[in-house]
Short mmCIF file of C-alpha atoms in Angstrom, two decimals:
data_model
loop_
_atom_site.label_atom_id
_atom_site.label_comp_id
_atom_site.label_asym_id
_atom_site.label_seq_id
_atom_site.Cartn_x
_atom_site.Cartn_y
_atom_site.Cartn_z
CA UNK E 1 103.57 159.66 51.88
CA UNK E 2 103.81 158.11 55.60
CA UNK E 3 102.24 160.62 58.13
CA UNK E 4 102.43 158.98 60.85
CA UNK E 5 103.99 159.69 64.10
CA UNK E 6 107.91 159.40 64.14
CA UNK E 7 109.07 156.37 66.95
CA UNK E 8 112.09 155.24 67.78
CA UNK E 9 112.62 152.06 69.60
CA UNK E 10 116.63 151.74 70.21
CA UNK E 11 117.91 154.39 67.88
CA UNK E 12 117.30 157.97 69.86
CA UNK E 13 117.89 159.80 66.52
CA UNK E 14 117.16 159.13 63.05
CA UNK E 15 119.69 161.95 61.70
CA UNK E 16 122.21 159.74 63.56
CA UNK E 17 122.33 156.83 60.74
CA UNK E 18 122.99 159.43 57.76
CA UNK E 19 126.23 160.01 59.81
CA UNK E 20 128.69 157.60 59.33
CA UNK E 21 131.65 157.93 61.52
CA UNK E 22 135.43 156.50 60.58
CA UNK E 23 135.69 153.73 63.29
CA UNK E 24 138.78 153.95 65.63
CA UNK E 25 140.92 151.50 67.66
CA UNK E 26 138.71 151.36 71.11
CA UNK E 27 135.65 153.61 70.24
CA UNK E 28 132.39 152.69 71.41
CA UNK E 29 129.86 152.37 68.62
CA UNK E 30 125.82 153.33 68.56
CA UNK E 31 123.18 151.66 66.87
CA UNK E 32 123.20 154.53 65.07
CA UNK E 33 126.92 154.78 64.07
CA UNK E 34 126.77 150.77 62.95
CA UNK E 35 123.88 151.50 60.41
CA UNK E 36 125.35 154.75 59.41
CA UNK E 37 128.19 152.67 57.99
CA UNK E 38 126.14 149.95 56.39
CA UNK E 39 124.33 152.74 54.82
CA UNK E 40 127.47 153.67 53.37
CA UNK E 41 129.15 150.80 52.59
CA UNK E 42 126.27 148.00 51.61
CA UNK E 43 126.69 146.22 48.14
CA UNK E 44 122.73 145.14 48.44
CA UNK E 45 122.10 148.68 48.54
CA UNK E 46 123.77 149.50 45.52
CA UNK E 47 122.25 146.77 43.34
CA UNK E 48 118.63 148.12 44.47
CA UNK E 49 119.84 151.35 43.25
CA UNK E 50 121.66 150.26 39.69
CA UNK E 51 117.62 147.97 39.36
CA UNK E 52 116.24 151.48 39.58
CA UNK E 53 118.88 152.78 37.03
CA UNK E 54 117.69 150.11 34.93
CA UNK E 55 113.90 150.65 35.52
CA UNK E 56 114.11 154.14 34.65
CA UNK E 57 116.02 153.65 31.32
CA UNK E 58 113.11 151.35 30.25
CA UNK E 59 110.71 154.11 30.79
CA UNK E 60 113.06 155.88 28.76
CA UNK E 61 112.91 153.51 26.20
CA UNK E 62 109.00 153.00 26.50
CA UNK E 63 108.95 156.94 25.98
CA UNK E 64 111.11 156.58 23.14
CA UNK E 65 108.23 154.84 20.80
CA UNK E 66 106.84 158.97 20.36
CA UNK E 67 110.08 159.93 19.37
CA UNK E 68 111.09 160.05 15.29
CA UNK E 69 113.21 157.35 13.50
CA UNK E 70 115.52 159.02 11.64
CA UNK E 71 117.72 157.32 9.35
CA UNK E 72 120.87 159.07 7.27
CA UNK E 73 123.19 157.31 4.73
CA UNK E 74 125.96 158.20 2.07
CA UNK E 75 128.19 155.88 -0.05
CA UNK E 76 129.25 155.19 -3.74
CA UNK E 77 129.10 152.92 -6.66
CA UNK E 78 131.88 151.95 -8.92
CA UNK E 79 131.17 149.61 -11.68
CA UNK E 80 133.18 148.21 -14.14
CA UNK E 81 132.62 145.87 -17.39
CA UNK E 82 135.96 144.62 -18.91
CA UNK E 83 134.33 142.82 -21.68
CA UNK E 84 131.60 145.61 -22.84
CA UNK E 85 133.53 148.19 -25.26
CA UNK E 86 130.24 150.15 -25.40
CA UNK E 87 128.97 153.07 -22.93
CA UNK E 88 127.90 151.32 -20.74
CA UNK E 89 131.36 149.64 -19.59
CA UNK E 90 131.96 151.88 -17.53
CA UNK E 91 128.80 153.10 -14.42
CA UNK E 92 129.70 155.28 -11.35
CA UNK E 93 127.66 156.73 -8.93
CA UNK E 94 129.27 159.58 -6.64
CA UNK E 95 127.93 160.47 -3.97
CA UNK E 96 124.64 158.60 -3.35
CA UNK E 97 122.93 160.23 -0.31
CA UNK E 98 119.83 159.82 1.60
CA UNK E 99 117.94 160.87 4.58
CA UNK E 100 114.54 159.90 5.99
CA UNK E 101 112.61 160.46 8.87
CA UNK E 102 109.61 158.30 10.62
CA UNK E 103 107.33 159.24 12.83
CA UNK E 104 105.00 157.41 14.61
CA UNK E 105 101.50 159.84 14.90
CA UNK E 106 98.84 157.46 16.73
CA UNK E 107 98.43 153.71 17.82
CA UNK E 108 95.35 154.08 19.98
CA UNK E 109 96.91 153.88 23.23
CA UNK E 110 98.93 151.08 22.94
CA UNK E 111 101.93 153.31 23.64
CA UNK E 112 100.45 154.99 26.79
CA UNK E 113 99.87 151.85 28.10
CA UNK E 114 103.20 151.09 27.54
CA UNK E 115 104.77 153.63 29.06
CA UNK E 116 102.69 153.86 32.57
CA UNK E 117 103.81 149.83 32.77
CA UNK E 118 107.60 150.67 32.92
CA UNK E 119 106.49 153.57 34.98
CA UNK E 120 104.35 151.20 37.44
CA UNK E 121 107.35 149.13 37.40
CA UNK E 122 109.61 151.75 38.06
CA UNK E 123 107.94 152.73 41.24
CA UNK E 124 108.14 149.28 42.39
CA UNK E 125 111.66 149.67 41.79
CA UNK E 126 112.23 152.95 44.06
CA UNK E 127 110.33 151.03 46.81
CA UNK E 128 112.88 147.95 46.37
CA UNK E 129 115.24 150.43 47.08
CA UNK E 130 113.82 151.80 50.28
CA UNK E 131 112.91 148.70 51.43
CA UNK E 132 116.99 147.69 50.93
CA UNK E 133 117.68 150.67 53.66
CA UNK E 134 115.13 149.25 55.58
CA UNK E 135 116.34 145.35 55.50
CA UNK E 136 119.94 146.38 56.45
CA UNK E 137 119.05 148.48 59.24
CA UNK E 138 116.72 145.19 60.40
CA UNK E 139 119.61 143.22 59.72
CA UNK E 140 122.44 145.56 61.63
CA UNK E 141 119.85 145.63 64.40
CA UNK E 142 119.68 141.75 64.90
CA UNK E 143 123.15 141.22 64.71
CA UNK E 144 124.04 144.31 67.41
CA UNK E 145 121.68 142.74 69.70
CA UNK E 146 123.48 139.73 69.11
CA UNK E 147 126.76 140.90 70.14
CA UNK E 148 125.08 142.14 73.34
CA UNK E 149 123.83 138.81 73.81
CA UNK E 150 127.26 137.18 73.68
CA UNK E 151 128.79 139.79 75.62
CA UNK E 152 127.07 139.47 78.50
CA UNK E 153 127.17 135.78 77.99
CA UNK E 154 130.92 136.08 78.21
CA UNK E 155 130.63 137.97 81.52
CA UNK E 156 128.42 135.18 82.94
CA UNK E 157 130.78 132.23 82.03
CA UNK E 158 133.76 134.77 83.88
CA UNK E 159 131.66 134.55 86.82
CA UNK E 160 130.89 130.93 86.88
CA UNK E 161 134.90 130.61 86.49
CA UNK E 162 135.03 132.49 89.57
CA UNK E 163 132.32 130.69 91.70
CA UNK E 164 134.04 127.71 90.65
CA UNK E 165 138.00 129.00 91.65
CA UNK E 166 136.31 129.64 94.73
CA UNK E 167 134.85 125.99 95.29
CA UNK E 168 138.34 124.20 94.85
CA UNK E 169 139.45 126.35 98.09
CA UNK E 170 136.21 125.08 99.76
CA UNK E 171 136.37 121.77 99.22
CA UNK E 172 137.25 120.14 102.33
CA UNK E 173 137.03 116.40 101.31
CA UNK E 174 139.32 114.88 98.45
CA UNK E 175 135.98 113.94 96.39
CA UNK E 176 134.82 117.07 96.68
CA UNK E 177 137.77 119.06 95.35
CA UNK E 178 138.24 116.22 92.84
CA UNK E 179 134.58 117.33 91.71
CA UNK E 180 135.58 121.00 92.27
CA UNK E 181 138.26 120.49 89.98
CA UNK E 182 136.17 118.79 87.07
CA UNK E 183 134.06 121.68 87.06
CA UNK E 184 136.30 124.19 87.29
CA UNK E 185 137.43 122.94 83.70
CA UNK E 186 134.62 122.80 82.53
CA UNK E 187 133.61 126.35 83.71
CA UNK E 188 136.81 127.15 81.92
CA UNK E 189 135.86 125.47 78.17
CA UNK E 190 132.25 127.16 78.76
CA UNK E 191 134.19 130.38 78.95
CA UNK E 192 136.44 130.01 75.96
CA UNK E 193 133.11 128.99 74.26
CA UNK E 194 131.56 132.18 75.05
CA UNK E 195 134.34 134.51 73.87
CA UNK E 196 134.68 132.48 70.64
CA UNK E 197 130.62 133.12 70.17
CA UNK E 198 131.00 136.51 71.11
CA UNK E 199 133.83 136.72 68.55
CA UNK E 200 131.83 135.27 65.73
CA UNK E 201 128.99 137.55 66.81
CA UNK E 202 131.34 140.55 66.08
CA UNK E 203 132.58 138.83 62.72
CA UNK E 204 128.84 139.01 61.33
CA UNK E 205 127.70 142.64 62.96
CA UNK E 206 131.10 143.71 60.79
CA UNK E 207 130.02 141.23 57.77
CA UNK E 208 126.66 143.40 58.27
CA UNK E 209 128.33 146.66 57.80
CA UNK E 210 130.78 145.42 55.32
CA UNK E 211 133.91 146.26 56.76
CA UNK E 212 137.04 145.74 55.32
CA UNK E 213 140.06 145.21 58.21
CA UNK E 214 137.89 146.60 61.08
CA UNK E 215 139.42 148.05 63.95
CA UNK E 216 139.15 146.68 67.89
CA UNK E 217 135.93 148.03 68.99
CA UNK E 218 133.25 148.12 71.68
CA UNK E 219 129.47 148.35 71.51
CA UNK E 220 126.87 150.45 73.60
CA UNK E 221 124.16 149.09 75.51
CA UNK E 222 120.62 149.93 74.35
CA UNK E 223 118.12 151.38 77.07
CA UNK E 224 116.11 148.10 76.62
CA UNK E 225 119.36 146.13 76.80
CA UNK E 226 121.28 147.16 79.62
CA UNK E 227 123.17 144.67 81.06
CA UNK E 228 125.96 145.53 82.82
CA UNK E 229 127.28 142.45 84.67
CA UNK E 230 124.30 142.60 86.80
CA UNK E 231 123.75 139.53 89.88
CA UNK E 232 128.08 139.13 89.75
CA UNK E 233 129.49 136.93 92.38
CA UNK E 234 131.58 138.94 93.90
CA UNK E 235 130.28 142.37 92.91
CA UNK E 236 126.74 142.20 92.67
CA UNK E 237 124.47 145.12 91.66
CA UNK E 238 120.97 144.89 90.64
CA UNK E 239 119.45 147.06 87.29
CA UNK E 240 116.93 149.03 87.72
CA UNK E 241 113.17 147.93 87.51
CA UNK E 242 112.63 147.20 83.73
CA UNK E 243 110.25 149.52 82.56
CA UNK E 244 109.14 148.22 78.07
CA UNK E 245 108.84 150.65 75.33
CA UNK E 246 105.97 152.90 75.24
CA UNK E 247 104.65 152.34 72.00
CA UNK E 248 102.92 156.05 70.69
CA UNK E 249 99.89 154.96 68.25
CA UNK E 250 97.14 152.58 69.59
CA UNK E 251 97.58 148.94 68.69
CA UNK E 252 94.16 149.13 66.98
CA UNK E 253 95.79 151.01 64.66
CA UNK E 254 99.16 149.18 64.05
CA UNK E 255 97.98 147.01 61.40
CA UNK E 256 96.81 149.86 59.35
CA UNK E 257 99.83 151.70 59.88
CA UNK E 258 101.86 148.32 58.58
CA UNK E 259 99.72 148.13 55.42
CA UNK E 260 100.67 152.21 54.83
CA UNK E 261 104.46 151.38 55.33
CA UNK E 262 104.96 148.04 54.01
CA UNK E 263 107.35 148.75 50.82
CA UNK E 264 106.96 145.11 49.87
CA UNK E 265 103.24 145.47 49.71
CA UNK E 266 103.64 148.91 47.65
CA UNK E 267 105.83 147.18 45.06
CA UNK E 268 102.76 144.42 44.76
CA UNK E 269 100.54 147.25 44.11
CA UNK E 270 102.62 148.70 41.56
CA UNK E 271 103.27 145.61 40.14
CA UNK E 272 99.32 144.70 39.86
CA UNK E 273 98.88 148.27 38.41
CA UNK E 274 101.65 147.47 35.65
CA UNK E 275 100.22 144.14 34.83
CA UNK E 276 96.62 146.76 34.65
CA UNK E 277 98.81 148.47 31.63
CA UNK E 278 100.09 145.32 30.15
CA UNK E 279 96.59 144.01 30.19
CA UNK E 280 95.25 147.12 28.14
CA UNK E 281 98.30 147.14 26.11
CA UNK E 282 97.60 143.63 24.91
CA UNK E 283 93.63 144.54 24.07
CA UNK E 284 94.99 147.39 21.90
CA UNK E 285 97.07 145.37 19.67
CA UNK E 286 94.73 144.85 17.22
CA UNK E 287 94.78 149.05 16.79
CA UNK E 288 96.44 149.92 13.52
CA UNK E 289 99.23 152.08 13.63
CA UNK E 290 99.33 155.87 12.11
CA UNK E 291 102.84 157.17 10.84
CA UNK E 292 103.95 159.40 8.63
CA UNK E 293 107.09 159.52 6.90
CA UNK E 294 109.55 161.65 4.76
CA UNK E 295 112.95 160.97 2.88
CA UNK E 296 115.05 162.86 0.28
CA UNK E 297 117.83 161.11 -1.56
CA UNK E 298 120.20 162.27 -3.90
CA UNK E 299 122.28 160.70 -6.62
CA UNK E 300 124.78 161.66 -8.82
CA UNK E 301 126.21 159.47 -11.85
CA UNK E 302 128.11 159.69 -14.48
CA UNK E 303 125.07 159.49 -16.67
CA UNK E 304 122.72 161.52 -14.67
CA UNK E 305 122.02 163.45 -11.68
CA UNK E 306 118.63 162.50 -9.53
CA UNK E 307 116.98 164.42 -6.31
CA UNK E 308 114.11 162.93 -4.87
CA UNK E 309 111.67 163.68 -2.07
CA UNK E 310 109.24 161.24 -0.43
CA UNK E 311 106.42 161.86 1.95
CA UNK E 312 103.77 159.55 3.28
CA UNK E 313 101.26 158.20 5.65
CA UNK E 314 100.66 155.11 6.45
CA UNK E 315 97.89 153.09 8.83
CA UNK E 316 98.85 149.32 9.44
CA UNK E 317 97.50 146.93 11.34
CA UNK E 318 98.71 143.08 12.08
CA UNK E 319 96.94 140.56 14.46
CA UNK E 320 97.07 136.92 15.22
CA UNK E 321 93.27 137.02 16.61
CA UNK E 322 93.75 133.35 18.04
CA UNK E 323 96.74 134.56 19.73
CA UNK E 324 95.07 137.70 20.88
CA UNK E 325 92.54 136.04 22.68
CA UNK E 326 94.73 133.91 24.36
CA UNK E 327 97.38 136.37 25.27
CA UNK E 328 94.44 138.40 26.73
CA UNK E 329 93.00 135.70 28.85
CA UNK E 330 96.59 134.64 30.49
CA UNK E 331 97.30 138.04 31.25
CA UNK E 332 93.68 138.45 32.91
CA UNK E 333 94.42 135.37 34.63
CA UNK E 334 98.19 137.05 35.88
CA UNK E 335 95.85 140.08 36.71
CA UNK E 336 93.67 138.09 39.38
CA UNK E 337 97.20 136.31 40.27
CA UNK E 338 98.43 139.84 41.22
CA UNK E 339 95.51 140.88 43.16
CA UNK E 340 95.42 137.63 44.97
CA UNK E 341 98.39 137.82 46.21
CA UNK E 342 98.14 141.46 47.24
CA UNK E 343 95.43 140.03 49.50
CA UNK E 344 97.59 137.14 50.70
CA UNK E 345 100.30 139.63 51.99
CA UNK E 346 97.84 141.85 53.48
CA UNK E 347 96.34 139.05 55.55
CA UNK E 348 99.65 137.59 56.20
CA UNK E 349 101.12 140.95 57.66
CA UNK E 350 97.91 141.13 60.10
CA UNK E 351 99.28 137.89 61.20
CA UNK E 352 102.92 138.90 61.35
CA UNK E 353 102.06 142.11 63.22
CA UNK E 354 99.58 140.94 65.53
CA UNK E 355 102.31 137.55 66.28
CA UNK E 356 104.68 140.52 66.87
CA UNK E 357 103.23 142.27 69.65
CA UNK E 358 102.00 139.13 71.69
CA UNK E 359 105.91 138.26 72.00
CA UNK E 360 106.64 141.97 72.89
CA UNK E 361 104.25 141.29 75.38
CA UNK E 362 105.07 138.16 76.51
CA UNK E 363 108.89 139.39 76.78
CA UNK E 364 107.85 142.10 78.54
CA UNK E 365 106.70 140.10 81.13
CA UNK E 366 109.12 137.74 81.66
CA UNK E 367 111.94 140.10 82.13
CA UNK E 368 110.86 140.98 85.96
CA UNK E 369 110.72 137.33 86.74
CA UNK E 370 114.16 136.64 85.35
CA UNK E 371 115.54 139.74 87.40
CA UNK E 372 113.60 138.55 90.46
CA UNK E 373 114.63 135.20 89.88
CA UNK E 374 118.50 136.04 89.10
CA UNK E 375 118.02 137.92 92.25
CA UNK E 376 116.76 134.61 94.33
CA UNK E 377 119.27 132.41 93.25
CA UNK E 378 122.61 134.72 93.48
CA UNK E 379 120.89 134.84 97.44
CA UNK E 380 120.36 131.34 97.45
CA UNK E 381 124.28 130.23 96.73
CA UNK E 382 125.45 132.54 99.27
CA UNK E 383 122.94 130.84 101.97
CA UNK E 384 124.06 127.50 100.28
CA UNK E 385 127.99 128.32 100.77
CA UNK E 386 127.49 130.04 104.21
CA UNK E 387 125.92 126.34 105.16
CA UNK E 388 128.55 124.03 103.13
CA UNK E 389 131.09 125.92 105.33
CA UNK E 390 129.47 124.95 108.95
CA UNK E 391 128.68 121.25 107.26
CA UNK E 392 124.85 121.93 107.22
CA UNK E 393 124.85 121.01 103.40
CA UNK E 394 127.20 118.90 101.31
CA UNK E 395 129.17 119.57 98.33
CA UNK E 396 126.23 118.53 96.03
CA UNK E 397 123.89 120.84 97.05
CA UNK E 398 126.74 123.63 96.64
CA UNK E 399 127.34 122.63 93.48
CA UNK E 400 122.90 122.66 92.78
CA UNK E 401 122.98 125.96 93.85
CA UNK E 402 126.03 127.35 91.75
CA UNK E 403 123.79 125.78 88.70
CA UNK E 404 120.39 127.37 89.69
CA UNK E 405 122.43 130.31 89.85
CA UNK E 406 124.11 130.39 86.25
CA UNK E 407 121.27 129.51 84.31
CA UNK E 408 118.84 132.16 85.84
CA UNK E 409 121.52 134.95 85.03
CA UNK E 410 121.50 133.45 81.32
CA UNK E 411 117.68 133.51 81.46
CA UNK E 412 117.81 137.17 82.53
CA UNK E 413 120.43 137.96 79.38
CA UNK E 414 118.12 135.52 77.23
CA UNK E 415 114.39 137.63 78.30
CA UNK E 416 116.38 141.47 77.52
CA UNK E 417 117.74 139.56 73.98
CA UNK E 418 113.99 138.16 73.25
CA UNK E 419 112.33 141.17 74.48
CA UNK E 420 114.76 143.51 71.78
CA UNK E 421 113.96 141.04 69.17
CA UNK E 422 110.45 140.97 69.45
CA UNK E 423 110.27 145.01 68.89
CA UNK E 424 112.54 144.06 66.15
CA UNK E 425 109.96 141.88 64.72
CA UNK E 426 107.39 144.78 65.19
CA UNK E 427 109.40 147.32 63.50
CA UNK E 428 110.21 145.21 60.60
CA UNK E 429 106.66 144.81 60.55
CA UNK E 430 105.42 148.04 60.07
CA UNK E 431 108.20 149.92 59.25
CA UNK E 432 107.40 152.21 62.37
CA UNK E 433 110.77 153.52 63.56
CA UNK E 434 111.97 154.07 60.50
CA UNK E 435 109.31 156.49 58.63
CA UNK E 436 112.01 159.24 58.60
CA UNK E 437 113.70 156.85 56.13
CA UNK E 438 110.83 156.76 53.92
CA UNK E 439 110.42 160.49 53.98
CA UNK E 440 114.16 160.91 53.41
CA UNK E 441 114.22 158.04 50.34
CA UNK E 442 111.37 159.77 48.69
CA UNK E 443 113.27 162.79 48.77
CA UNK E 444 116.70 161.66 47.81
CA UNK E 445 114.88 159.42 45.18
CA UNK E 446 113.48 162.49 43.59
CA UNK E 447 115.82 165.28 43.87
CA UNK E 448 119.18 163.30 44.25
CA UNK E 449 118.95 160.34 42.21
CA UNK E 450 121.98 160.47 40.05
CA UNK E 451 124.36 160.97 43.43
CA UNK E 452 122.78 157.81 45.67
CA UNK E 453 125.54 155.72 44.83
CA UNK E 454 128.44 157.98 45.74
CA UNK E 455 126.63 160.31 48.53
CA UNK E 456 123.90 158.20 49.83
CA UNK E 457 124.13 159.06 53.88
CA UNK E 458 124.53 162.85 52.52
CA UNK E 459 121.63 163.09 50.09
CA UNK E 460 119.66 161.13 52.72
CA UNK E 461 120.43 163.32 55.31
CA UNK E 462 119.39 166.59 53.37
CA UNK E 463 117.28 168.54 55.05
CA UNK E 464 116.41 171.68 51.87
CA UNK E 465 113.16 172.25 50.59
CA UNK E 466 113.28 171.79 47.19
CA UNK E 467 110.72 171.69 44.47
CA UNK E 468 110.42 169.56 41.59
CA UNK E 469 107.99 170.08 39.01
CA UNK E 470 104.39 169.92 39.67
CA UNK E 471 103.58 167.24 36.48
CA UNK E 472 105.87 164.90 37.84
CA UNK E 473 105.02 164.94 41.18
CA UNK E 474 100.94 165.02 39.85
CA UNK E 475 102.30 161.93 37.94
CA UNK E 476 103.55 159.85 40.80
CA UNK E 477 100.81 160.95 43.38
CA UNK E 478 98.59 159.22 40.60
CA UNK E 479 100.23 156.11 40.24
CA UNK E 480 100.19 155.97 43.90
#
């Protein structure tokens, strides 16, 4: 259903998150390996798949209204008169029996119309589903990049410690290591800020893959978030030049793309479409109704024995017109609702999607300065100290440059987080780095349905041919 080119923007390998791996004391987890378990263990997931469960039963039941009433029963009669000394004191009928059968021939479409509303409505539920795989994959994203964030925030606050434990030994006057001092404290408080964030930041990438009693580990840096202590005070070493994603479609083509993808904007079409078949199921009420009917009973008392067969036809027809014409005009009116909104989204995702890519861009372009400034200012406190040493400078402008030099390291870490968000934003969207998901729901939707729940990353991650039968696939390709 998507053909479109297959990106990736941080995950290298889309087989990768129908792989879940049992996490281990120390291991070092993937993108990849952190959706593969929300895959496997998300609640959110589940309910998406037991609405589905529930959509398709209605369809069931929808189909149901062709399907014979048949109705079977079998009981006595004892009876009784204390006071009557004639024949008749005594009545008994054993057994009574009777069977009948119902079937409902024609009602002018209202049926049909019926049926391909749960239907509409049921493909609006398979796309709640996929877009459930595609909002926890957004979500395990966010809060990865997150973690990253306050990881390397953790390793900046360990260097301003250091700067600062090296500034008490400078100080040469007693105000100055008094000041030293103070903000060697307060270096310290930043720190055990940090770790607690970066703590907290784990606690929700874990709430994100629903683990229960997760084990001690590590995360991987991304190629567009690779920061590895870089512009350290005592160890410095500089990344490489940031080179951004290369997206693989033109961007005159991305919104297109987005309206192709958007699961939220196919479950408004197949909503519109079922409201299309309430609509026409309403007009038709009016339609009498052609059944037919047959019954035998059979009873046997103690005065007589009686078969009896019974077959008939029947047309019926029951309308409240004034209701009628009122139930038709507020379900026109919830027609043009639909399709109004379906335009609303549409011209909101332009906006989305075009918002998007002007911060890629705009992150893009402020990573370099951040480098070159992180770059500057690690220079500039070494000049600084060198000078506070031969008394060129005083203690204030050490402590200016030790400041400069902290919060352009943070603005570095802050441009690689806003840069990874803003391709987040893109992806969520148009649902571009995930198509291989779509594919792989369609298929596990069709030929797996009844084993989501248990096997989901294993019926996702099938890769057989297999063939379902041409009506059904003819059916959804239509309501498409």
């Amino acid at each position: 259903m998507f053909l479109i080119s297959n990106g990736v923007f941080a995950i290298e390998h889309d087989d990768d998150l129908f792989k879940p791996i049992e996490i281990k004391e120390g291991m070092s987890l993937s993108v990849s390996d952190c959706v593969a378990n929300a895959f496997k263990n998300s609640p959110k997931i589940k309910r998406k798949k037991y609405n589905l469960d529930v959509a398709k039963s209605n369809v069931g039941i929808a189909r149901s209204q062709y399907f014979p009433v048949i109705g079977a029963g079998v009981g006595f009669y004892n009876e009784n008169n204390s006071d009557n000394i004639y024949y008749n004191s005594h009545y008994r009928e054993l057994p009574n029996v009777g069977f009948t059968i119902n079937k409902m021939i024609w009602d002018f479409g209202k049926t049909t119309a019926y049926i391909k509303m749960e239907e509409f409505y049921k493909l609006g539920a398979e796309y709640e589903f996929m877009d459930s795989l595609c909002s926890t994959l957004f979500d395990v994203k966010a809060k990865y990049y997150n973690l990253l964030r306050a990881k390397a925030f953790v390793q900046v606050a360990q260097n301003n410690v250091e700067i600062n434990e090296n500034f008490v030994k400078l100080a040469k006057k007693a105000p100055d290591l008094k000041t030293a001092e103070l903000q060697l404290s307060e270096a310290k408080i930043n720190l055990i800020e940090a770790k607690n964030n970066y703590l907290n930041a784990k606690v929700d990438l874990n709430n994100s893959m629903y683990l229960e009693n997760p084990p001690d580990f590590d995360i991987q840096n991304t190629r567009t978030f690779d920061f590895n202590n870089y512009y350290a005070y005592n160890s410095a070493n500089e990344p490489q030049q940031f080179s951004g994603y290369q997206f693989s479609f033109p961007r005159n083509k991305a919104v297109q793309m987005a309206y192709d993808n958007s699961p939220d904007l196919q479950i408004l079409i197949s909503s519109k479409k079922a409201m299309e078949q309430s609509l026409l199921y309403i007009k038709r009420t009016y339609f009498p109704e052609l059944s037919a009917g047959a019954g035998y009973g059979f009873i046997n008392s103690n005065q007589t024995s009686d078969n009896n067969f019974q077959v008939g036809v029947n047309l019926n027809s029951s309308v409240n017109l004034m209701e009628l014409k009122h139930s038709i005009k507020g379900a026109d009116a919830q027609l043009k609702l639909a399709d109004n909104e379906i335009t609303l989204f549409k011209k909101d995702l332009f906006y989305e999607v075009n918002r998007a890519f002007n911060n890629v861009d705009k992150a893009e372009r402020e990573i370099p300065a951040a480098q070159q400034a992180s770059k500057q200012s690690l220079e500039t406190l070494k000049l600084v100290e060198g000078k506070y040493k031969s008394n060129e400078l005083n203690y204030v402008a050490l402590q200016d440059a030790r400041k400069d030099y902290i919060h352009s390291v943070q603005e570095y870490v802050e441009s690689l987080y806003n840069y990874n968000m803003a391709l987040i934003q893109v992806e969520m969207a148009m649902h571009y780095h995930i198509v291989d998901i779509h594919h792989k729901t369609e298929h596990a939707m069709c030929y797996h349905s009844e084993e989501i729940i248990n096997h989901l990353n294993e019926v996702l991650g099938c890769d057989e041919n297999e063939i379902k039968a041409v009506k059904k696939n003819k059916h959804k390709n239509n309501a498409l």
